[in-house]
């Protein structure tokens, strides 16, 4: 019930009187300063250590290993394709033994062999090259397991090139010479990358050891 105007009698005597003015809103709550140190700050992110120069050089050498591997693979496919007549004869003999009633012309077998060589080369280049690139990037980021994988791959490359160095099973022709040269160079570059990945500064980087005094 509202308050009657001044000078007018109260039509409801004894009843509570209410003001016609709108109620006032309470003022803003007081702001209290937060005591310093009451809420602990989150720990700062660890500072990223710089990549040693030896690791960067090893990273670049692994790309050279990939490029030489592609050259070796192309030369090997060319070598097989240059002597495809022998492989076609072998395939036709195998087909005749396994499926005597199957009639396949020599040209069809030749095309099948060519497609198989191209497909094999593309798959090997993509798979092996892609994995090596992935491991190289992980190695540069300081992943020790990637360094170990690349080390084992490099050792395998070196042992694969040993017969070529000593002339075991040497073949003639341009493709064979390219294969031998690419294989030897690939092994040499892989050895260089392995050595750089296992030097003192590199070990400290991969094992997260404290940096030594500047020299």
XYZ file of N, CA and C in Angstrom:
645
model
N 0.855 -1.185 0.000
C 0.000 0.000 0.000
C 0.885 1.225 0.000
N 0.498 2.226 -0.785
C 1.304 3.435 -0.914
C 0.920 4.448 0.145
N 1.818 5.398 0.346
C 1.573 6.473 1.317
C 0.624 7.496 0.708
N -0.492 7.927 1.428
C -1.429 8.913 0.862
C -0.752 10.255 0.697
N -1.289 11.036 -0.223
C -0.760 12.371 -0.457
C -0.948 13.235 0.786
N -0.048 14.190 0.969
C -0.204 15.072 2.140
C -1.514 15.861 2.053
N -2.176 16.008 3.169
C -3.445 16.743 3.240
C -4.654 15.878 3.017
N -4.479 14.605 2.636
C -5.610 13.703 2.442
C -5.674 12.723 3.601
N -6.889 12.400 4.037
C -7.006 11.442 5.159
C -6.613 10.043 4.719
N -6.146 9.289 5.671
C -5.738 7.906 5.397
C -6.979 7.047 5.268
N -7.214 6.467 4.059
C -8.437 5.645 3.926
C -8.343 4.337 4.684
N -7.164 3.915 5.020
C -6.994 2.637 5.730
C -6.156 2.895 6.979
N -6.799 3.403 7.993
C -6.012 3.693 9.205
C -5.498 2.412 9.843
N -4.303 2.506 10.373
C -3.691 1.362 11.058
C -2.946 0.418 10.155
N -3.059 0.580 8.830
C -2.340 -0.314 7.914
C -0.919 0.195 7.712
N 0.046 -0.713 7.388
C 1.441 -0.265 7.171
C 1.540 0.612 5.937
N 2.399 1.570 6.032
C 2.592 2.523 4.947
C 3.899 2.200 4.206
N 3.837 2.277 2.872
C 5.016 2.008 2.030
C 5.310 3.222 1.176
N 6.557 3.455 0.973
C 6.948 4.598 0.159
C 6.716 4.286 -1.312
N 6.284 5.284 -2.049
C 6.064 5.107 -3.492
C 7.340 5.230 -4.302
N 8.434 5.635 -3.690
C 9.698 5.749 -4.409
C 10.313 4.367 -4.606
N 10.998 4.149 -5.730
C 11.631 2.828 -5.968
C 12.724 2.571 -4.950
N 12.882 1.325 -4.556
C 13.935 1.006 -3.572
C 15.312 1.272 -4.149
N 16.196 1.679 -3.306
C 17.560 1.958 -3.728
C 18.370 0.663 -3.773
N 19.173 0.554 -4.834
C 20.033 -0.615 -4.983
C 21.253 -0.485 -4.083
N 21.681 -1.603 -3.518
C 22.886 -1.516 -2.670
C 24.110 -1.143 -3.500
N 25.012 -0.474 -2.889
C 26.221 -0.034 -3.572
C 27.121 -1.207 -3.928
N 28.142 -0.957 -4.719
C 29.058 -2.045 -5.113
C 29.802 -2.592 -3.906
N 30.079 -3.873 -4.021
C 30.805 -4.513 -2.936
C 32.232 -3.986 -2.887
N 32.782 -3.862 -1.730
C 34.165 -3.343 -1.647
C 35.157 -4.336 -2.240
N 36.133 -3.823 -2.919
C 37.177 -4.633 -3.533
C 38.380 -4.690 -2.596
N 38.765 -5.897 -2.289
C 39.908 -6.091 -1.405
C 41.102 -6.533 -2.245
N 42.234 -5.945 -2.059
C 43.416 -6.365 -2.845
C 43.838 -7.780 -2.477
N 44.247 -8.531 -3.523
C 44.705 -9.903 -3.306
C 46.120 -9.882 -2.755
N 46.333 -10.510 -1.624
C 47.696 -10.498 -1.059
C 48.677 -11.140 -2.029
N 49.827 -10.546 -2.194
C 50.812 -11.147 -3.115
C 51.275 -12.503 -2.614
N 51.405 -13.431 -3.561
C 51.878 -14.766 -3.216
C 50.809 -15.696 -2.697
N 49.539 -15.224 -2.630
C 48.495 -16.102 -2.112
C 48.182 -17.226 -3.092
N 48.154 -16.903 -4.402
C 47.890 -17.903 -5.428
C 49.196 -18.175 -6.173
N 49.729 -19.375 -6.085
C 51.024 -19.644 -6.738
C 50.900 -19.578 -8.249
N 51.875 -18.980 -8.875
C 51.912 -18.884 -10.328
C 52.309 -20.231 -10.924
N 51.764 -20.564 -12.113
C 52.154 -21.838 -12.742
C 53.629 -21.832 -13.094
N 54.260 -23.000 -13.066
C 55.694 -23.049 -13.380
C 55.955 -22.647 -14.821
N 57.027 -21.954 -15.018
C 57.388 -21.505 -16.362
C 57.807 -22.689 -17.220
N 57.512 -22.592 -18.513
C 57.882 -23.662 -19.437
C 59.401 -23.766 -19.529
N 59.911 -24.995 -19.603
C 61.370 -25.141 -19.686
C 61.918 -24.518 -20.961
N 63.031 -23.883 -20.823
C 63.651 -23.220 -21.965
C 64.185 -24.258 -22.948
N 63.852 -24.070 -24.207
C 64.283 -25.017 -25.232
C 65.758 -24.822 -25.532
N 66.490 -25.920 -25.464
C 67.923 -25.841 -25.681
C 68.215 -25.693 -27.168
N 69.223 -24.929 -27.511
C 69.560 -24.774 -28.933
C 70.109 -26.073 -29.509
N 69.841 -26.275 -30.785
C 70.317 -27.482 -31.467
C 71.805 -27.317 -31.761
N 72.636 -28.278 -31.344
C 74.074 -28.165 -31.636
C 74.340 -28.171 -33.138
N 75.457 -27.586 -33.494
C 75.820 -27.519 -34.916
C 76.044 -28.910 -35.494
N 76.594 -29.833 -34.694
C 76.820 -31.190 -35.194
C 75.504 -31.888 -35.512
N 74.493 -31.668 -34.690
C 73.187 -32.285 -34.946
C 72.558 -31.701 -36.208
N 72.692 -30.406 -36.386
C 72.157 -29.779 -37.601
C 72.855 -30.317 -38.849
N 74.169 -30.469 -38.772
C 74.902 -31.013 -39.918
C 74.510 -32.461 -40.189
N 74.352 -33.251 -39.126
C 73.909 -34.638 -39.305
C 72.518 -34.692 -39.927
N 71.653 -33.774 -39.524
C 70.312 -33.695 -40.111
C 70.392 -33.456 -41.618
N 71.268 -32.580 -42.035
C 71.437 -32.305 -43.462
C 72.062 -33.491 -44.196
N 72.983 -34.186 -43.531
C 73.614 -35.338 -44.172
C 72.620 -36.465 -44.417
N 71.632 -36.605 -43.557
C 70.647 -37.662 -43.769
C 69.809 -37.400 -45.011
N 69.607 -36.151 -45.355
C 68.918 -35.859 -46.609
C 69.795 -36.223 -47.803
N 71.107 -36.059 -47.650
C 72.012 -36.512 -48.705
C 71.971 -38.034 -48.833
N 71.864 -38.732 -47.701
C 71.740 -40.194 -47.741
C 70.468 -40.601 -48.484
N 69.376 -39.875 -48.241
C 68.116 -40.179 -48.931
C 68.264 -39.968 -50.437
N 68.873 -38.850 -50.822
C 69.043 -38.566 -52.249
C 69.905 -39.627 -52.928
N 70.993 -40.028 -52.279
C 71.841 -41.076 -52.857
C 71.113 -42.412 -52.900
N 70.259 -42.662 -51.916
C 69.469 -43.889 -51.947
C 68.502 -43.923 -53.117
N 67.914 -42.771 -53.437
C 67.020 -42.708 -54.601
C 67.800 -42.961 -55.886
N 69.003 -42.382 -55.977
C 69.844 -42.619 -57.159
C 70.191 -44.099 -57.277
N 70.543 -44.714 -56.155
C 70.877 -46.145 -56.160
C 69.673 -46.980 -56.595
N 68.492 -46.631 -56.100
C 67.293 -47.395 -56.434
C 66.952 -47.275 -57.914
N 67.045 -46.066 -58.449
C 66.756 -45.871 -59.876
C 67.762 -46.633 -60.737
N 69.037 -46.582 -60.350
C 70.054 -47.308 -61.114
C 69.824 -48.817 -61.047
N 69.405 -49.312 -59.882
C 69.138 -50.748 -59.762
C 67.966 -51.168 -60.640
N 66.922 -50.348 -60.681
C 65.782 -50.674 -61.538
C 66.169 -50.615 -63.012
N 67.007 -49.650 -63.371
C 67.475 -49.575 -64.752
C 68.339 -50.781 -65.109
N 69.137 -51.241 -64.155
C 69.975 -52.414 -64.401
C 69.119 -53.656 -64.641
N 68.082 -53.813 -63.826
C 67.196 -54.967 -64.014
C 66.441 -54.851 -65.330
N 65.997 -53.635 -65.649
C 65.234 -53.449 -66.889
C 66.104 -53.672 -68.121
N 67.386 -53.323 -68.023
C 68.270 -53.537 -69.176
C 68.486 -55.020 -69.453
N 68.367 -55.840 -68.433
C 68.532 -57.284 -68.597
C 67.191 -57.992 -68.413
N 66.122 -57.301 -68.832
C 64.789 -57.848 -68.573
C 64.501 -59.101 -69.389
N 65.234 -59.310 -70.498
C 64.980 -60.514 -71.297
C 65.215 -61.770 -70.466
N 66.257 -61.743 -69.651
C 66.536 -62.904 -68.794
C 65.430 -63.096 -67.767
N 64.968 -61.990 -67.178
C 63.911 -62.089 -66.168
C 62.579 -62.499 -66.799
N 62.327 -62.054 -68.034
C 61.093 -62.461 -68.715
C 61.103 -63.961 -68.971
N 62.251 -64.489 -69.394
C 62.355 -65.939 -69.611
C 62.106 -66.705 -68.310
N 62.659 -66.200 -67.214
C 62.450 -66.873 -65.933
C 60.982 -66.831 -65.513
N 60.331 -65.685 -65.726
C 58.916 -65.583 -65.365
C 58.051 -66.508 -66.215
N 58.344 -66.589 -67.493
C 57.556 -67.460 -68.366
C 57.754 -68.927 -67.998
N 58.965 -69.303 -67.627
C 59.206 -70.685 -67.196
C 58.445 -70.996 -65.911
N 58.435 -70.039 -64.965
C 57.711 -70.259 -63.717
C 56.207 -70.363 -63.956
N 55.680 -69.509 -64.840
C 54.253 -69.582 -65.145
C 53.900 -70.895 -65.833
N 54.772 -71.372 -66.708
C 54.500 -72.639 -67.398
C 54.510 -73.816 -66.428
N 55.360 -73.753 -65.403
C 55.415 -74.835 -64.426
C 54.219 -74.803 -63.484
N 53.830 -73.607 -63.049
C 52.752 -73.495 -62.071
C 51.372 -73.616 -62.715
N 51.198 -73.032 -63.898
C 49.906 -73.071 -64.588
C 50.145 -73.472 -66.046
N 50.194 -74.773 -66.310
C 50.524 -75.223 -67.682
C 49.508 -74.774 -68.727
N 48.236 -74.669 -68.366
C 47.217 -74.306 -69.350
C 47.102 -72.819 -69.605
N 47.832 -71.993 -68.894
C 47.730 -70.544 -69.050
C 48.584 -70.089 -70.225
N 47.953 -69.377 -71.145
C 48.664 -68.866 -72.316
C 48.931 -67.373 -72.121
N 50.190 -67.032 -71.990
C 50.604 -65.642 -71.797
C 51.693 -65.336 -72.806
N 51.533 -64.225 -73.509
C 52.532 -63.858 -74.507
C 53.748 -63.229 -73.832
N 54.824 -63.195 -74.572
C 56.059 -62.632 -74.030
C 55.926 -61.126 -73.792
N 55.200 -60.442 -74.666
C 55.016 -58.994 -74.495
C 54.221 -58.686 -73.227
N 53.244 -59.521 -72.919
C 52.465 -59.306 -71.697
C 53.331 -59.491 -70.452
N 54.180 -60.492 -70.474
C 55.083 -60.701 -69.338
C 56.073 -59.548 -69.220
N 56.527 -59.041 -70.371
C 57.452 -57.900 -70.357
C 56.778 -56.669 -69.748
N 55.533 -56.405 -70.136
C 54.810 -55.271 -69.561
C 54.570 -55.461 -68.064
N 54.253 -56.687 -67.682
C 54.034 -56.969 -66.260
C 55.306 -56.733 -65.454
N 56.441 -57.137 -66.006
C 57.711 -56.929 -65.314
C 58.029 -55.440 -65.190
N 57.783 -54.679 -66.256
C 58.059 -53.239 -66.217
C 57.184 -52.538 -65.185
N 55.898 -52.874 -65.171
C 55.002 -52.268 -64.178
C 55.405 -52.648 -62.758
N 55.836 -53.885 -62.590
C 56.278 -54.307 -61.262
C 57.511 -53.560 -60.797
N 58.450 -53.328 -61.717
C 59.656 -52.588 -61.353
C 59.333 -51.145 -60.978
N 58.485 -50.502 -61.786
C 58.129 -49.107 -61.497
C 57.376 -49.004 -60.174
N 56.407 -49.895 -59.972
C 55.649 -49.860 -58.721
C 56.515 -50.123 -57.508
N 57.426 -51.086 -57.630
C 58.322 -51.378 -56.514
C 59.225 -50.194 -56.196
N 59.741 -49.551 -57.241
C 60.613 -48.397 -57.012
C 59.889 -47.249 -56.338
N 58.668 -46.968 -56.780
C 57.907 -45.860 -56.183
C 57.581 -46.154 -54.724
N 57.143 -47.374 -54.440
C 56.778 -47.723 -53.063
C 57.996 -47.667 -52.144
N 59.106 -48.231 -52.588
C 60.310 -48.213 -51.754
C 60.808 -46.790 -51.523
N 60.777 -45.962 -52.566
C 61.248 -44.583 -52.409
C 60.373 -43.812 -51.431
N 59.063 -43.993 -51.529
C 58.160 -43.261 -50.637
C 58.265 -43.755 -49.201
N 58.288 -45.069 -49.026
C 58.291 -45.623 -47.670
C 59.631 -45.369 -46.978
N 60.720 -45.805 -47.612
C 62.029 -45.652 -46.978
C 62.431 -44.182 -46.857
N 62.201 -43.419 -47.921
C 62.535 -42.000 -47.852
C 61.686 -41.254 -46.841
N 60.389 -41.553 -46.810
C 59.514 -40.878 -45.848
C 59.870 -41.199 -44.410
N 60.177 -42.459 -44.129
C 60.561 -42.825 -42.764
C 61.875 -42.163 -42.356
N 62.820 -42.110 -43.277
C 64.100 -41.474 -42.949
C 63.918 -39.982 -42.679
N 63.079 -39.327 -43.463
C 62.798 -37.904 -43.221
C 62.143 -37.712 -41.856
N 61.183 -38.571 -41.529
C 60.513 -38.470 -40.230
C 61.500 -38.642 -39.084
N 62.346 -39.662 -39.162
C 63.319 -39.902 -38.095
C 64.346 -38.769 -38.019
N 64.701 -38.194 -39.161
C 65.666 -37.089 -39.152
C 65.091 -35.868 -38.433
N 63.835 -35.556 -38.673
C 63.219 -34.416 -37.983
C 63.091 -34.690 -36.485
N 62.727 -35.913 -36.124
C 62.644 -36.253 -34.703
C 64.021 -36.193 -34.049
N 65.035 -36.625 -34.784
C 66.393 -36.567 -34.255
C 66.813 -35.128 -34.000
N 66.496 -34.235 -34.921
C 66.871 -32.833 -34.736
C 66.158 -32.213 -33.539
N 64.979 -32.720 -33.195
C 64.259 -32.215 -32.026
C 64.782 -32.788 -30.711
N 65.775 -33.678 -30.789
C 66.374 -34.207 -29.573
C 65.840 -35.547 -29.129
N 65.132 -36.269 -29.994
C 64.610 -37.587 -29.629
C 65.735 -38.614 -29.741
N 66.105 -39.189 -28.610
C 67.224 -40.130 -28.605
C 66.875 -41.417 -29.344
N 65.608 -41.844 -29.278
C 65.224 -43.076 -29.972
C 65.366 -42.910 -31.484
N 65.086 -41.709 -31.999
C 65.264 -41.470 -33.432
C 66.740 -41.525 -33.810
N 67.601 -41.032 -32.926
C 69.039 -41.127 -33.191
C 69.480 -42.586 -33.260
N 68.943 -43.429 -32.374
C 69.317 -44.838 -32.386
C 68.826 -45.536 -33.658
N 67.607 -45.199 -34.087
C 67.074 -45.805 -35.313
C 67.924 -45.411 -36.518
N 68.280 -44.136 -36.607
C 69.117 -43.691 -37.718
C 70.512 -44.311 -37.646
N 71.014 -44.511 -36.449
C 72.326 -45.152 -36.313
C 72.290 -46.577 -36.852
N 71.249 -47.326 -36.495
C 71.134 -48.698 -37.002
C 70.957 -48.719 -38.520
N 70.175 -47.767 -39.043
C 70.005 -47.696 -40.498
C 71.324 -47.363 -41.187
N 72.111 -46.474 -40.580
C 73.404 -46.142 -41.159
C 74.373 -47.309 -41.134
N 74.369 -48.066 -40.045
C 75.245 -49.247 -39.967
C 74.856 -50.269 -41.031
N 73.560 -50.458 -41.225
C 73.105 -51.381 -42.269
C 73.547 -50.902 -43.652
N 73.489 -49.597 -43.878
C 73.927 -49.046 -45.165
C 75.414 -49.286 -45.392
N 76.199 -49.128 -44.339
C 77.646 -49.336 -44.464
C 77.956 -50.794 -44.787
N 77.326 -51.723 -44.073
C 77.585 -53.142 -44.330
C 77.093 -53.555 -45.718
N 76.039 -52.905 -46.202
C 75.546 -53.233 -47.543
C 76.512 -52.784 -48.627
N 77.304 -51.751 -48.337
C 78.238 -51.236 -49.341
C 79.587 -51.935 -49.318
N 79.850 -52.754 -48.309
C 81.159 -53.419 -48.220
C 81.432 -54.321 -49.423
N 80.484 -55.165 -49.877
C 80.785 -55.982 -51.069
C 81.119 -55.144 -52.297
N 80.478 -53.982 -52.431
C 80.774 -53.123 -53.582
C 82.186 -52.564 -53.500
N 82.621 -52.229 -52.281
C 83.965 -51.670 -52.113
C 85.026 -52.678 -52.528
N 84.812 -53.948 -52.170
C 85.804 -54.981 -52.479
C 85.544 -55.660 -53.818
N 84.569 -55.170 -54.569
C 84.336 -55.689 -55.915
C 83.644 -57.020 -55.970
N 82.979 -57.434 -54.887
C 82.280 -58.719 -54.892
C 81.014 -58.598 -55.732
N 80.851 -59.514 -56.664
C 79.662 -59.508 -57.511
C 79.592 -58.296 -58.416
N 80.745 -57.814 -58.871
C 80.763 -56.619 -59.710
C 80.092 -56.903 -61.044
N 79.270 -55.943 -61.471
C 78.572 -56.064 -62.746
C 79.070 -54.975 -63.678
N 78.793 -55.159 -64.951
C 79.232 -54.200 -65.953
C 78.052 -53.356 -66.401
N 78.378 -52.238 -67.021
C 77.332 -51.368 -67.529
C 77.263 -50.065 -66.749
N 76.623 -49.075 -67.375
C 76.510 -47.758 -66.749
C 75.673 -47.808 -65.477
N 74.565 -48.532 -65.537
C 73.697 -48.618 -64.360
C 74.423 -49.262 -63.185
N 75.236 -50.281 -63.463
C 75.976 -50.938 -62.386
C 77.007 -49.999 -61.780
N 77.671 -49.198 -62.619
C 78.639 -48.237 -62.094
C 77.960 -47.176 -61.230
N 76.798 -46.714 -61.665
C 76.058 -45.727 -60.871
C 75.618 -46.334 -59.545
N 75.177 -47.582 -59.579
C 74.794 -48.263 -58.343
C 75.962 -48.340 -57.369
N 77.128 -48.751 -57.877
C 78.289 -48.875 -57.004
C 78.726 -47.545 -56.425
N 78.787 -46.513 -57.274
C 79.200 -45.201 -56.777
C 78.221 -44.621 -55.773
N 76.924 -44.738 -56.063
C 75.920 -44.212 -55.133
C 75.934 -44.968 -53.814
N 76.137 -46.285 -53.880
C 76.175 -47.068 -52.643
C 77.357 -46.708 -51.763
N 78.536 -46.512 -52.379
C 79.726 -46.159 -51.596
C 79.585 -44.762 -50.993
N 79.134 -43.807 -51.801
C 78.944 -42.451 -51.281
C 77.887 -42.423 -50.176
N 76.844 -43.193 -50.342
C 75.800 -43.248 -49.317
C 76.354 -43.774 -48.001
N 77.211 -44.786 -48.067
C 77.805 -45.327 -46.847
C 78.727 -44.308 -46.182
N 79.507 -43.581 -46.983
C 80.420 -42.579 -46.420
C 79.642 -41.463 -45.726
N 78.588 -40.983 -46.375
C 77.781 -39.911 -45.779
C 77.081 -40.408 -44.517
N 76.617 -41.654 -44.530
C 75.960 -42.206 -43.341
C 76.931 -42.300 -42.167
N 78.176 -42.683 -42.438
C 79.180 -42.729 -41.366
C 79.397 -41.336 -40.785
N 79.486 -40.331 -41.642
C 79.647 -38.968 -41.145
C 78.485 -38.522 -40.278
N 77.262 -38.857 -40.685
C 76.093 -38.482 -39.885
C 76.092 -39.196 -38.537
N 76.488 -40.469 -38.531
C 76.520 -41.221 -37.272
C 77.545 -40.618 -36.313
N 78.714 -40.294 -36.829
C 79.763 -39.718 -35.972
C 79.299 -38.395 -35.370
N 78.675 -37.550 -36.178
C 78.224 -36.251 -35.677
C 77.110 -36.403 -34.641
N 76.264 -37.406 -34.794
C 75.173 -37.596 -33.832
C 75.657 -38.109 -32.487
N 76.890 -38.634 -32.426
C 77.383 -39.232 -31.186
C 78.578 -38.473 -30.611
N 78.784 -37.258 -31.014
C 79.840 -36.460 -30.412
C 79.400 -35.938 -29.046
N 80.330 -35.299 -28.335
C 80.075 -34.902 -26.950
C 78.892 -33.946 -26.844
N 78.896 -32.892 -27.651
C 77.794 -31.930 -27.589
C 76.469 -32.571 -27.989
N 76.526 -33.485 -28.955
C 75.301 -34.158 -29.383
C 74.762 -35.072 -28.287
N 75.648 -35.798 -27.607
C 75.198 -36.658 -26.512
C 74.533 -35.847 -25.404
N 75.115 -34.704 -25.072
C 74.505 -33.855 -24.044
C 73.133 -33.354 -24.483
N 72.971 -33.106 -25.770
C 71.688 -32.621 -26.284
C 70.632 -33.720 -26.249
N 70.995 -34.919 -26.674
C 70.015 -36.004 -26.723
C 69.699 -36.557 -25.339
N 70.676 -36.600 -24.457
C 70.469 -37.144 -23.118
C 70.053 -36.083 -22.117
N 69.866 -34.840 -22.584
C 69.418 -33.732 -21.735
C 70.372 -33.499 -20.571
N 71.658 -33.552 -20.871
C 72.673 -33.309 -19.855
C 72.955 -31.818 -19.764
N 73.459 -31.344 -18.621
C 73.792 -29.917 -18.517
C 74.880 -29.543 -19.499
N 74.745 -28.368 -20.057
C 75.718 -27.911 -21.050
C 77.070 -27.690 -20.403
N 78.110 -28.085 -21.101
C 79.461 -27.923 -20.585
C 79.939 -26.494 -20.722
N 81.095 -26.173 -20.166
C 81.618 -24.811 -20.274
C 81.956 -24.467 -21.708
N 81.754 -23.225 -22.041
C 82.048 -22.767 -23.401
C 83.539 -22.850 -23.666
N 83.858 -23.300 -24.873
C 85.269 -23.430 -25.236
C 85.670 -22.314 -26.169
